[in-house]
Coordinates of C-alpha atoms in Angstrom, one line a residue:
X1 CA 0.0 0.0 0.0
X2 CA 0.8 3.8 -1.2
X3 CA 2.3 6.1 1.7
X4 CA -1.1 8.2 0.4
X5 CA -3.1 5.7 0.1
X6 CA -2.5 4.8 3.6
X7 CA -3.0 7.6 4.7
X8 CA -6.5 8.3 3.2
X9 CA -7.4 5.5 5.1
X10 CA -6.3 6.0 8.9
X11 CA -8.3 9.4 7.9
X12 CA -11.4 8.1 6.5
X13 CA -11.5 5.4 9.8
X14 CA -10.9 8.7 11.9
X15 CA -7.8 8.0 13.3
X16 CA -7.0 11.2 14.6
X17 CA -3.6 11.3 15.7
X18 CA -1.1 10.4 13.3
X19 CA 2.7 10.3 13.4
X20 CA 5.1 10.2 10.3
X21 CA 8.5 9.2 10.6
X22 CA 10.2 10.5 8.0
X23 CA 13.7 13.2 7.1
X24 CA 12.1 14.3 3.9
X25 CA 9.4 17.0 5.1
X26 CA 8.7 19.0 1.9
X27 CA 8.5 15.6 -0.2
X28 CA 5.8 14.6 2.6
X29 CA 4.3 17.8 2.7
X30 CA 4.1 17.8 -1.3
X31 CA 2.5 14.2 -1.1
X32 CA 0.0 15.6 1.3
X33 CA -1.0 18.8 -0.6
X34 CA -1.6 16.8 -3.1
X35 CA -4.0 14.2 -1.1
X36 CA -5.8 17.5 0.4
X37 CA -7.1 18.6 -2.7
X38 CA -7.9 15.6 -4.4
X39 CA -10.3 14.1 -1.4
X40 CA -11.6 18.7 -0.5
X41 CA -9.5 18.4 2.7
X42 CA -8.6 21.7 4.2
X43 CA -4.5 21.5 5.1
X44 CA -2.9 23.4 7.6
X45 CA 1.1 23.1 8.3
X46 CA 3.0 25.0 11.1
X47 CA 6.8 24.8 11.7
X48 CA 8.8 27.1 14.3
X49 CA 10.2 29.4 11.6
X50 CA 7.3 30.2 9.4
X51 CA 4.1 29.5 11.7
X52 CA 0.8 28.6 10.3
X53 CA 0.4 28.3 6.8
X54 CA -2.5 27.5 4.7
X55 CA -6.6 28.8 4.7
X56 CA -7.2 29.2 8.5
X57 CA -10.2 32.2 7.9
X58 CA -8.1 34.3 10.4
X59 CA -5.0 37.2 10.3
X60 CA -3.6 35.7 13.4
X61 CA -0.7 33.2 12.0
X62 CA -0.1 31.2 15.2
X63 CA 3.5 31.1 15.7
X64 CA 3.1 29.4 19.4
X65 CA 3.5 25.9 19.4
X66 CA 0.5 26.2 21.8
X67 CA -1.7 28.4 19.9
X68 CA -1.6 26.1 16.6
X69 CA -2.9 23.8 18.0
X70 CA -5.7 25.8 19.7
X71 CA -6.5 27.0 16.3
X72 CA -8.1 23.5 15.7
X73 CA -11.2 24.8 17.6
X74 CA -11.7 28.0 15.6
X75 CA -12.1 25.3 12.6
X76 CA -13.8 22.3 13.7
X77 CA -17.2 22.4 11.9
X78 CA -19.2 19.5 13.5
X79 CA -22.1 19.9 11.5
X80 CA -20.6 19.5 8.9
X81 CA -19.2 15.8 7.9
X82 CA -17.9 16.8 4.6
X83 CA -15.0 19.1 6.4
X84 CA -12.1 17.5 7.0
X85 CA -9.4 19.7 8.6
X86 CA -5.5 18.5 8.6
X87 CA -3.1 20.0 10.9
X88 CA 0.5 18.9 10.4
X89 CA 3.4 19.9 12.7
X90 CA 6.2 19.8 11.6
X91 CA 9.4 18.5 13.8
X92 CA 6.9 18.8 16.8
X93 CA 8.7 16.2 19.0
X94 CA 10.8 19.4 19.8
X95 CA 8.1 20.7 22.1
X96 CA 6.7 17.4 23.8
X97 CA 8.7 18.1 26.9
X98 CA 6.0 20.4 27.7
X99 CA 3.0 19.6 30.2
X100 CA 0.8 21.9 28.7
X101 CA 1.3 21.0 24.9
X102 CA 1.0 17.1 25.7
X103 CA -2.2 17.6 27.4
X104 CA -3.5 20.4 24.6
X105 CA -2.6 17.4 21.6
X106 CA -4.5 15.0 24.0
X107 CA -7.7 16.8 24.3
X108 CA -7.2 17.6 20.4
X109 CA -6.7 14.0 19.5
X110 CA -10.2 13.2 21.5
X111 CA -12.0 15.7 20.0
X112 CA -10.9 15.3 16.7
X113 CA -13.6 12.4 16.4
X114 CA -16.3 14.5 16.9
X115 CA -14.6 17.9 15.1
X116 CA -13.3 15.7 12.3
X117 CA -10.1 17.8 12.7
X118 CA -6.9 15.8 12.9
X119 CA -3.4 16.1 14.2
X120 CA -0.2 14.9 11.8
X121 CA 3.1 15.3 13.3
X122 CA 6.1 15.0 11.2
X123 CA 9.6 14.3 12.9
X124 CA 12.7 12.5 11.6
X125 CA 12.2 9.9 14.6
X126 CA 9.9 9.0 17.4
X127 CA 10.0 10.4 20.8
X128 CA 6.1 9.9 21.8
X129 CA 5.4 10.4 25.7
X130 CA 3.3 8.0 27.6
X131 CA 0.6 10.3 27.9
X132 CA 0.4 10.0 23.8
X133 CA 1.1 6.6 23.1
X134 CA -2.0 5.3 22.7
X135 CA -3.4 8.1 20.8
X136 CA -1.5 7.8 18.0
X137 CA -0.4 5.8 15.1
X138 CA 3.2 5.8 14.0
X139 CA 3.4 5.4 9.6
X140 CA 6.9 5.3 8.3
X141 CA 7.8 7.0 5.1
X142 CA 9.4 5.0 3.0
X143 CA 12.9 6.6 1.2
X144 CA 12.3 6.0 -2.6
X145 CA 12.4 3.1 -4.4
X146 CA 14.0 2.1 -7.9
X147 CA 11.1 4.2 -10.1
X148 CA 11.5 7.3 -8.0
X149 CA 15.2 6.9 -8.4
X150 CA 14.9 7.0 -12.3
X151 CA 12.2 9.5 -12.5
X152 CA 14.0 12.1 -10.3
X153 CA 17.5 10.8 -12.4
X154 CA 15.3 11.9 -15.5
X155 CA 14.1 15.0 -14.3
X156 CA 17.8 16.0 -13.9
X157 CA 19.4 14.2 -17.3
X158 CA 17.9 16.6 -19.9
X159 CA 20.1 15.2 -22.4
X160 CA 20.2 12.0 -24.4
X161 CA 23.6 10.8 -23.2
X162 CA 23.5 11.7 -19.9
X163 CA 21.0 9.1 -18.4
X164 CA 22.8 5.4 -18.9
X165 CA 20.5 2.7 -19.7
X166 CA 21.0 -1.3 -19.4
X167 CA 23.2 -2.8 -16.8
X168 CA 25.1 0.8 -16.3
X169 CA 21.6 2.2 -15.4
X170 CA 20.8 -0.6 -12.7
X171 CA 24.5 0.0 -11.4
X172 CA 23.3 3.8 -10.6
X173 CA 20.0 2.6 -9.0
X174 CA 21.9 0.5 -6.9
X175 CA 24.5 3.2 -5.8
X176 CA 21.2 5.2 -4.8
X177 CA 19.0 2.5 -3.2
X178 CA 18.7 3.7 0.3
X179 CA 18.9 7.5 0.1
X180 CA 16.3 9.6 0.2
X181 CA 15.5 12.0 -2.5
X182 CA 17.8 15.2 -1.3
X183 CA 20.5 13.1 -1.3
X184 CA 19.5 11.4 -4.4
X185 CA 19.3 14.8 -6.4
X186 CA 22.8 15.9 -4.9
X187 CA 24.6 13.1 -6.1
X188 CA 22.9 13.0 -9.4
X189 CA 24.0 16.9 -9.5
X190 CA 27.5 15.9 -8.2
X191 CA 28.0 13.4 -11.3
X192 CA 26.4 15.4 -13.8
X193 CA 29.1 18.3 -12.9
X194 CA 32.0 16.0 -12.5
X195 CA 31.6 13.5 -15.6
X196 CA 28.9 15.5 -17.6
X197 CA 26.6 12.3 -17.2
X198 CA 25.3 10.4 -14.5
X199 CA 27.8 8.3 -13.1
X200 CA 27.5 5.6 -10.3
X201 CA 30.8 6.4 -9.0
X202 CA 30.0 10.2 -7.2
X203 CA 26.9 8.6 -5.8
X204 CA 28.9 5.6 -3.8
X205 CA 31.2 8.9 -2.7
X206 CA 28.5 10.5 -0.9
X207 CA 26.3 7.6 0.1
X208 CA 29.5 6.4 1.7
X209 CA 30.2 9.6 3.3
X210 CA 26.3 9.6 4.7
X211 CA 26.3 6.0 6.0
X212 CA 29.6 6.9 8.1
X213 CA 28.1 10.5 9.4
X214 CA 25.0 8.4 10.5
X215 CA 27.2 6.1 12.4
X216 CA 24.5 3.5 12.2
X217 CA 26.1 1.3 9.3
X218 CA 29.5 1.8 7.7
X219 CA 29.7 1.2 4.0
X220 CA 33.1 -1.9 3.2
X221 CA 35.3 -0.7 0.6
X222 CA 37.2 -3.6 0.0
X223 CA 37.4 -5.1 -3.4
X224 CA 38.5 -8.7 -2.3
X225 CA 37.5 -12.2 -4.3
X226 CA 37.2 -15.2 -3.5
X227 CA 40.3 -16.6 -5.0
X228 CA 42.2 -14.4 -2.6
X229 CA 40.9 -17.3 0.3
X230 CA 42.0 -20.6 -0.1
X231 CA 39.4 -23.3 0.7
X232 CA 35.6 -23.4 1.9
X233 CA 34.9 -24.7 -1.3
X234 CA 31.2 -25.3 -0.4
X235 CA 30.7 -22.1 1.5
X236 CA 31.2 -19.8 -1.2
X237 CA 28.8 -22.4 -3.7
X238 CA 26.5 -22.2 -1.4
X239 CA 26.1 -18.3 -1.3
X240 CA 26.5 -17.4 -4.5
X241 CA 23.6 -20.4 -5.6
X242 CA 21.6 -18.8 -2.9
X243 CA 22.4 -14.7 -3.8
X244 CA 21.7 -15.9 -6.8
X245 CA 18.2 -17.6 -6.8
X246 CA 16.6 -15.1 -4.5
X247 CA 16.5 -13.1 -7.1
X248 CA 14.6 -15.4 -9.2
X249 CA 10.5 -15.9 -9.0
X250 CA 10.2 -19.7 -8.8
X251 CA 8.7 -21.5 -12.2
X252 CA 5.2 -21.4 -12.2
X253 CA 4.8 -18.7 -10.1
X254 CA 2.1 -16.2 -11.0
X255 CA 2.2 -12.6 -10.5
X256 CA -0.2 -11.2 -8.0
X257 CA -0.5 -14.8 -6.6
X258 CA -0.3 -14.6 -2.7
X259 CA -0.4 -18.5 -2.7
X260 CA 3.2 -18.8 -4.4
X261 CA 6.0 -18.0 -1.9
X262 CA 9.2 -16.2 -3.7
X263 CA 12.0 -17.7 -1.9
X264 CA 14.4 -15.2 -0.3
X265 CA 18.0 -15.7 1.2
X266 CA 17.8 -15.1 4.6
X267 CA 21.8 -15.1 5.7
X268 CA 24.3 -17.7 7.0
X269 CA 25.8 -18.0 10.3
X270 CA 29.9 -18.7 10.3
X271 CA 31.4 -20.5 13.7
X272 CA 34.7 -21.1 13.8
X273 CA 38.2 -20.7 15.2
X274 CA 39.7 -17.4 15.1
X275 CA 41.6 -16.3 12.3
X276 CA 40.2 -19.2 9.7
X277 CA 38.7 -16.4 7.8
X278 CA 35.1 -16.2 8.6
X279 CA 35.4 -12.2 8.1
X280 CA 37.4 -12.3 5.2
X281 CA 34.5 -14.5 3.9
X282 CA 31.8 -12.0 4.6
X283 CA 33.7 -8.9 2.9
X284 CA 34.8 -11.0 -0.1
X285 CA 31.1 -12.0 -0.7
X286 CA 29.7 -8.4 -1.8
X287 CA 32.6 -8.1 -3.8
X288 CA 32.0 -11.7 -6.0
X289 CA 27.8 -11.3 -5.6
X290 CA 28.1 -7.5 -6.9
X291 CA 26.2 -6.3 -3.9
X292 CA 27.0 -3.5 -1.7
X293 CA 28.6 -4.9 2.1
X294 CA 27.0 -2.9 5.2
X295 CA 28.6 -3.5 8.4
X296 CA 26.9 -3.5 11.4
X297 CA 28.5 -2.4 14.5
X298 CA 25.9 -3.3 17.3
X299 CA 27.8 -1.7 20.0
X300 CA 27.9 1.7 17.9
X301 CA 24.3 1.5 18.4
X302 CA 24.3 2.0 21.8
X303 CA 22.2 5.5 23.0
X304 CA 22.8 7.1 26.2
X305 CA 19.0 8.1 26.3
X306 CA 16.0 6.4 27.1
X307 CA 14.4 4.6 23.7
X308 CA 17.5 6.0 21.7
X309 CA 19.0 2.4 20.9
X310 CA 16.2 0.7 20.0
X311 CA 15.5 3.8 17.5
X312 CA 19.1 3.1 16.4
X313 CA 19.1 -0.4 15.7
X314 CA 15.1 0.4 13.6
X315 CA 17.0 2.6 11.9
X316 CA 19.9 0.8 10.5
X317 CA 18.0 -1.9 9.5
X318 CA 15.4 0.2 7.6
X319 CA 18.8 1.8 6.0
X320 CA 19.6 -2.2 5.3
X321 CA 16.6 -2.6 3.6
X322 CA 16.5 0.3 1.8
X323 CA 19.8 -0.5 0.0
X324 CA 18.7 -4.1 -1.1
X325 CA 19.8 -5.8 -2.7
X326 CA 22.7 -5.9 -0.2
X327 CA 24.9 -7.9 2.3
X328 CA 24.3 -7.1 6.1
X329 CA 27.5 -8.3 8.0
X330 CA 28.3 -8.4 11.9
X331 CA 31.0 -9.6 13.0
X332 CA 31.7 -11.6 16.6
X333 CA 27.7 -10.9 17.2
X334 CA 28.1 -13.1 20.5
X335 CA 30.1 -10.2 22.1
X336 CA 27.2 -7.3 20.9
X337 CA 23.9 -10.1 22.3
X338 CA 25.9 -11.9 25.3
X339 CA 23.6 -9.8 27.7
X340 CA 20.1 -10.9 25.9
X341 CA 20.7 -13.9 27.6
X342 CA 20.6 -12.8 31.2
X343 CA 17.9 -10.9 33.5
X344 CA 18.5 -7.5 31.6
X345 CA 19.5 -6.0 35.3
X346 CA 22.9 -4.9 34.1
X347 CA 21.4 -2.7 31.2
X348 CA 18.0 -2.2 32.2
X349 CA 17.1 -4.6 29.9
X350 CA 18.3 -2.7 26.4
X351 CA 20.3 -5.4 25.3
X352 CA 17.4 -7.9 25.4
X353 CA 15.0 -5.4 23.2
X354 CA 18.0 -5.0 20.9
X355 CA 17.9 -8.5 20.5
X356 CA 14.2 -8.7 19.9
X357 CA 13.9 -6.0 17.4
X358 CA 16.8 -7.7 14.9
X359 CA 15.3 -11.4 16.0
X360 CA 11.5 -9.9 14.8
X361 CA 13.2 -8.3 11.3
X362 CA 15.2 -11.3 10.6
X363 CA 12.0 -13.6 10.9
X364 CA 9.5 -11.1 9.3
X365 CA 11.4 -8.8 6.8
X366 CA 10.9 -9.3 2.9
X367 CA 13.9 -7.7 1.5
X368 CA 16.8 -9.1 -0.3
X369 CA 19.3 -8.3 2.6
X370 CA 22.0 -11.3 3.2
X371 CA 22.8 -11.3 6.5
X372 CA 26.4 -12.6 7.4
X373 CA 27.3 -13.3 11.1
X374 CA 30.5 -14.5 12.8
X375 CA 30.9 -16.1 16.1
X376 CA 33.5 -17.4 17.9
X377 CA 32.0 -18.4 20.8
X378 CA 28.3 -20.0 20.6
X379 CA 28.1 -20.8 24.3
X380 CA 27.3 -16.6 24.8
X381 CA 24.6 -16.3 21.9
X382 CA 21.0 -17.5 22.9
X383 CA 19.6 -20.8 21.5
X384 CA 16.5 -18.3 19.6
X385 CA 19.0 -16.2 17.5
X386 CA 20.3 -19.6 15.3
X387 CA 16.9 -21.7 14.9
X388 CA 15.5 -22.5 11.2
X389 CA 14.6 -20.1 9.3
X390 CA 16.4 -16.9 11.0
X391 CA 19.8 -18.3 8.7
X392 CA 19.7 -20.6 5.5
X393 CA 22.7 -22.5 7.6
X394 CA 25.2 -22.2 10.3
X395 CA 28.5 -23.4 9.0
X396 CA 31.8 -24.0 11.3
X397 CA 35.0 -23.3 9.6
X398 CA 37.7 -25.4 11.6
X399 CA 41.5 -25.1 11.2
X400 CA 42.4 -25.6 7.2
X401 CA 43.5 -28.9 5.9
X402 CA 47.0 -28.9 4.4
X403 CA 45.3 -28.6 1.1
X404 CA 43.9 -25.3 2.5
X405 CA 47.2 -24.1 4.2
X406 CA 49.1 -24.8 0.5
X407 CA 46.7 -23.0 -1.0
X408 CA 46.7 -20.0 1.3
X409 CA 50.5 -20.2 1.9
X410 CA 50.6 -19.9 -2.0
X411 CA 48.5 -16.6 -2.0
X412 CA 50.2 -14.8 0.5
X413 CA 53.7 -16.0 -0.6
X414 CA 52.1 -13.9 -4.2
X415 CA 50.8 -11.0 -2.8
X416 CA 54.0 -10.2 -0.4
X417 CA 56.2 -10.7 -3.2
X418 CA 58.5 -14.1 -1.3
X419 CA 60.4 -17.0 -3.0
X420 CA 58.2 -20.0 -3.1
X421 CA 60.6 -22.4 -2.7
X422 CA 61.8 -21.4 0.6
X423 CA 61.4 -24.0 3.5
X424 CA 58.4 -23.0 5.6
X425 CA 57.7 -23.7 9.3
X426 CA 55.8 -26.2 10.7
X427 CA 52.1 -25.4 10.2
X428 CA 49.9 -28.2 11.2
X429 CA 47.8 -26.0 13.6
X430 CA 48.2 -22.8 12.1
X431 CA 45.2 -20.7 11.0
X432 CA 45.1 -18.4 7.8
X433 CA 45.5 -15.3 9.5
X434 CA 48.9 -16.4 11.4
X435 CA 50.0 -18.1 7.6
X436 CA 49.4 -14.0 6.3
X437 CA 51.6 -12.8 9.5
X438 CA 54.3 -15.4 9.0
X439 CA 54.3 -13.8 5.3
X440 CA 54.0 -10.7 6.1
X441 CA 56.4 -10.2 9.0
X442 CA 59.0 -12.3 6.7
X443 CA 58.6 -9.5 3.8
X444 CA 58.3 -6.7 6.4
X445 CA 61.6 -7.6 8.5
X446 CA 63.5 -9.5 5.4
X447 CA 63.5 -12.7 6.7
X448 CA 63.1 -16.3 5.7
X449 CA 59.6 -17.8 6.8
X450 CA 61.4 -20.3 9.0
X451 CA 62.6 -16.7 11.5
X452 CA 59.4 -15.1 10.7
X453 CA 57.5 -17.5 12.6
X454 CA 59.3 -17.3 15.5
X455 CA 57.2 -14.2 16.1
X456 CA 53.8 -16.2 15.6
X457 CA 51.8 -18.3 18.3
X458 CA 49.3 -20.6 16.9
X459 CA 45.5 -19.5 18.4
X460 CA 45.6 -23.5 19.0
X461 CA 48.5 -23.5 21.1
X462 CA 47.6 -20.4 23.2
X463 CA 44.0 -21.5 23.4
X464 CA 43.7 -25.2 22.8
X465 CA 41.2 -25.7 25.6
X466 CA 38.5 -22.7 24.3
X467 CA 39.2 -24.6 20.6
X468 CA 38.4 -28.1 21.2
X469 CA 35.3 -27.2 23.0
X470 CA 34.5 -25.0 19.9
X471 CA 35.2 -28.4 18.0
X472 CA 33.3 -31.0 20.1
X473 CA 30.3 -28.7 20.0
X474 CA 30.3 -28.3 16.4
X475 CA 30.6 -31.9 15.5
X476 CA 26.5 -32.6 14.1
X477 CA 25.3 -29.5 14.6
X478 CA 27.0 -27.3 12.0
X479 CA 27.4 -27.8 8.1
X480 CA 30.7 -28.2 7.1
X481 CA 32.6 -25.2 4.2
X482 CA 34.6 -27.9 2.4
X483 CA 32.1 -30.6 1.4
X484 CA 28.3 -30.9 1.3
X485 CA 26.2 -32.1 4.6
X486 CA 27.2 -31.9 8.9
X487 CA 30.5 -31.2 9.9
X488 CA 32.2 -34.3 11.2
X489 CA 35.2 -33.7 13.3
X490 CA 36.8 -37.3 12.0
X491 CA 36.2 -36.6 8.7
X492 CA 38.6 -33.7 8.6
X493 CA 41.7 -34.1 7.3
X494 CA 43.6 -33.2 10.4
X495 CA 41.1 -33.2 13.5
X496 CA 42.0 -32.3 17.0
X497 CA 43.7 -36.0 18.1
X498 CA 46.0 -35.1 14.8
X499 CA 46.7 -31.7 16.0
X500 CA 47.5 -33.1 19.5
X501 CA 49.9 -35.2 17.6
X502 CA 51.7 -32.9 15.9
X503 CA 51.6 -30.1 18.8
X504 CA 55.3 -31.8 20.0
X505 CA 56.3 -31.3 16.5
X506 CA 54.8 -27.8 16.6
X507 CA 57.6 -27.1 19.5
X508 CA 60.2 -28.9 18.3
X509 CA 59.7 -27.6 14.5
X510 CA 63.0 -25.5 13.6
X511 CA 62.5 -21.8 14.6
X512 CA 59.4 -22.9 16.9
X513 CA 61.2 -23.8 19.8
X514 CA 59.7 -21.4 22.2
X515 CA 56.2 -21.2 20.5
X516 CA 54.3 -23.2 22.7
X517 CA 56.0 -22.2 26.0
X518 CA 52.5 -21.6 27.5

């Protein structure tokens, strides 16, 4: 349903307080104009700078928060049912601290029934007191979508060869999905100045430069693929099938048909031991799918006032989906929910509505938003946040098989410009990440591997304990990255008994002598 359309209808059904959560006033304001005249509605707007505007049969312009809304009563014409009278105020959540305005918008609300006179505030966000909570209704506006992106890209592109068309015109609608219509016409502007056409280029610049001033979602700028990680052969299948087919309306499917579900990827869920490269997974992912990566920093969404989290965390998920299709990516999400799990009496119970408003938009929300989350610790996340249907699958990347260290040893060994034929250390329970330091300290101090690892301490060694019980619980419960179905700890190449084999020749590996001191 239309934002207008939606709106004719609360108002038709009398609901007389009305709330619209939206940044883009004059868009709204246009949209509402336009309503107004088509149904005879008498419109009335009032801000702080410019007071009341519009028809109100008197000189007196009510610049007062106060007073505007006593001017209801001079119009309310209850005789009449055909008069409908519309008062919105704009950025009004300003003045709610006030006794005397809450209780003048309550006894407005009420007797807007009878008046037929109705109340619209419009605010960038919603600070609603509990005197007013039940009074009225809260209607989000969305940003625009991918038709009000190429009209307003139109309206701006008077030239033939300055609007793109094809696969260059879907890469600008997807640079602009997700802002709203200012910022859309600025960075349309912005190209058409720099390049002389419209290029996607300027509009990533500044929808990058938003994202990080809202401090919500940060925009990945990374350009890795996957043949710069070695392994998780059946990880990276999976995704791309699944990025892939969500796109896709099954066969058979007709439109309009509410009886045919389109099947949407819902997100994965990566366990594993520090340093495999579950993050390195989620960042290369955008950049093979050719969607945008947002990361999500729950802890950044922390408010210091009352309500202001849970607005935060609404907020960057309505940015999320917005900018579909996209790829949604927290990392270590056990350390941002570990307190959902208890009482709430450390936080006053924040954490734990946190928790429920991205549990209630991962089970409910219809966008094509990939959600990628890391763990390294399953014990601190609660049981509800990895069930069916919150994640197409929860896969545990263990410590890589020696097919996986060659391969990885051989892409580092590349990219830090070594000698591949050099002797390398002993690496039986080595992790990507300490494979890329071994490289990288070896090319940064001009050394040969063998010294270079001297100055590395396998995560296995220094936490062997935390690692096998990361193991033993993932045996049968996770799906395995390097072949199809459960993981299976004795199916791995080199399982945890192997790795307790090889830790003495871990120590006693030439230039490892003092590794495993611990």
């Amino acid at each position: 349903m239309q934002f207008t359309e939606r709106i004719e209808e609360l108002i038709r059904a009398c609901f007389t307080g009305l709330w619209i959560r939206s940044p883009e006033h004059n868009e709204v304001l246009r949209e509402l104009r336009t309503l107004a005249q088509q149904q005879e509605w008498k419109l009335l707007s009032w801000d702080i700078e410019q007071g009341l505007q519009g028809d109100t049969g008197s000189e007196a312009q009510a610049a007062d928060p106060l007073a505007a809304i006593r001017v209801l009563r001079t119009l309310a014409q209850p005789d009449s049912e055909d008069q409908t009278t519309v008062l919105v105020l704009q950025n009004f959540h300003r003045f709610l601290q006030s006794a005397e305005i809450v209780q003048a918008l309550s006894t407005a609300v009420q007797r807007g029934k009878v008046d037929r006179t109705f109340i619209v505030i419009l605010s960038p966000l919603v600070q609603l007191p509990v005197e007013l909570e039940k009074l009225f209704t809260v209607i989000e506006h969305a940003r625009p979508d991918r038709e009000q992106l190429v009209a307003i890209a139109r309206e701006l592109a008077t030239e033939a060869d300055e609007l793109p068309t094809g696969r260059q015109l879907d890469a600008l609608l997807d640079a602009a999905a997700g802002m709203t219509r200012y910022e859309a016409e600025n960075a349309f502007s912005l190209s058409l100045v720099r390049d002389g056409r419209l290029n996607p280029q300027a509009v990533w610049e500044l929808k990058t430069a938003a994202l990080e001033h809202s401090g919500l979602v940060r925009l990945h700028h990374g350009g890795e693929p996957f043949d710069q990680l070695g392994g998780l052969d059946t990880l990276k299948a999976f995704c791309c099938r699944a990025l892939l087919r969500s796109r896709v309306t099954p066969t058979g499917s007709v439109p309009g048909d509410t009886s045919v579900s389109v099947p949407r990827a819902k997100g994965i869920l990566l366990l594993g031991v520090p340093g495999v490269g579950k993050s390195a997974f989620c960042k290369a992912l955008g950049q093979e799918t050719g969607r945008p990566t947002l990361v999500l920093d729950i802890g950044a969404l922390m408010g210091s006032l009352v309500g202001q989290t849970e607005a935060n965390i609404r907020e960057a998920l309505a940015i999320a989906d917005a900018m579909a299709p996209c790829i949604l990516f927290v990392d270590e999400v056990e350390k941002a929910l570990s307190g959902a799990a208890g009482n709430g009496s450390q936080d006053s119970g924040v954490t734990t509505r946190l928790f429920g408003t991205l549990l209630t938009w991962m089970n409910d929300h219809r966008s094509d938003v990939f959600l990628v989350a890391t763990c390294n610790d399953v014990a601190k996340l609660p049981p509800e946040f990895s069930r069916a249907e919150r994640f197409d699958g929860v896969f545990f990347l263990d410590l890589p098989s020696e097919a996986q260290r060659e391969a990885i040893w051989q892409i580092y060994l590349r990219q830090f410009g070594l000698d591949p034929q050099q002797s390398r250390p002993q690496d039986s329970l080595w992790t990507g990440a300490e494979i890329r330091a071994c490289c990288r300290l070896a090319a940064l101090l001009d050394v040969p591997l063998s010294e270079a690892a001297l100055h590395v301490v396998p995560v296995a060694v220094t936490a062997s304990e935390s690692v096998e019980r990361l193991r033993s619980w993932a045996d049968g419960r996770c799906l395995s990255v390097d072949r199809p179905g459960v993981f299976r700890r004795q199916e791995h190449e080199e399982g945890p008994r192997a790795g307790r084999r090889n830790r003495r020749a871990v120590q006693a590996a030439p230039g490892s002598a003092r590794r495993d001191a611990s």
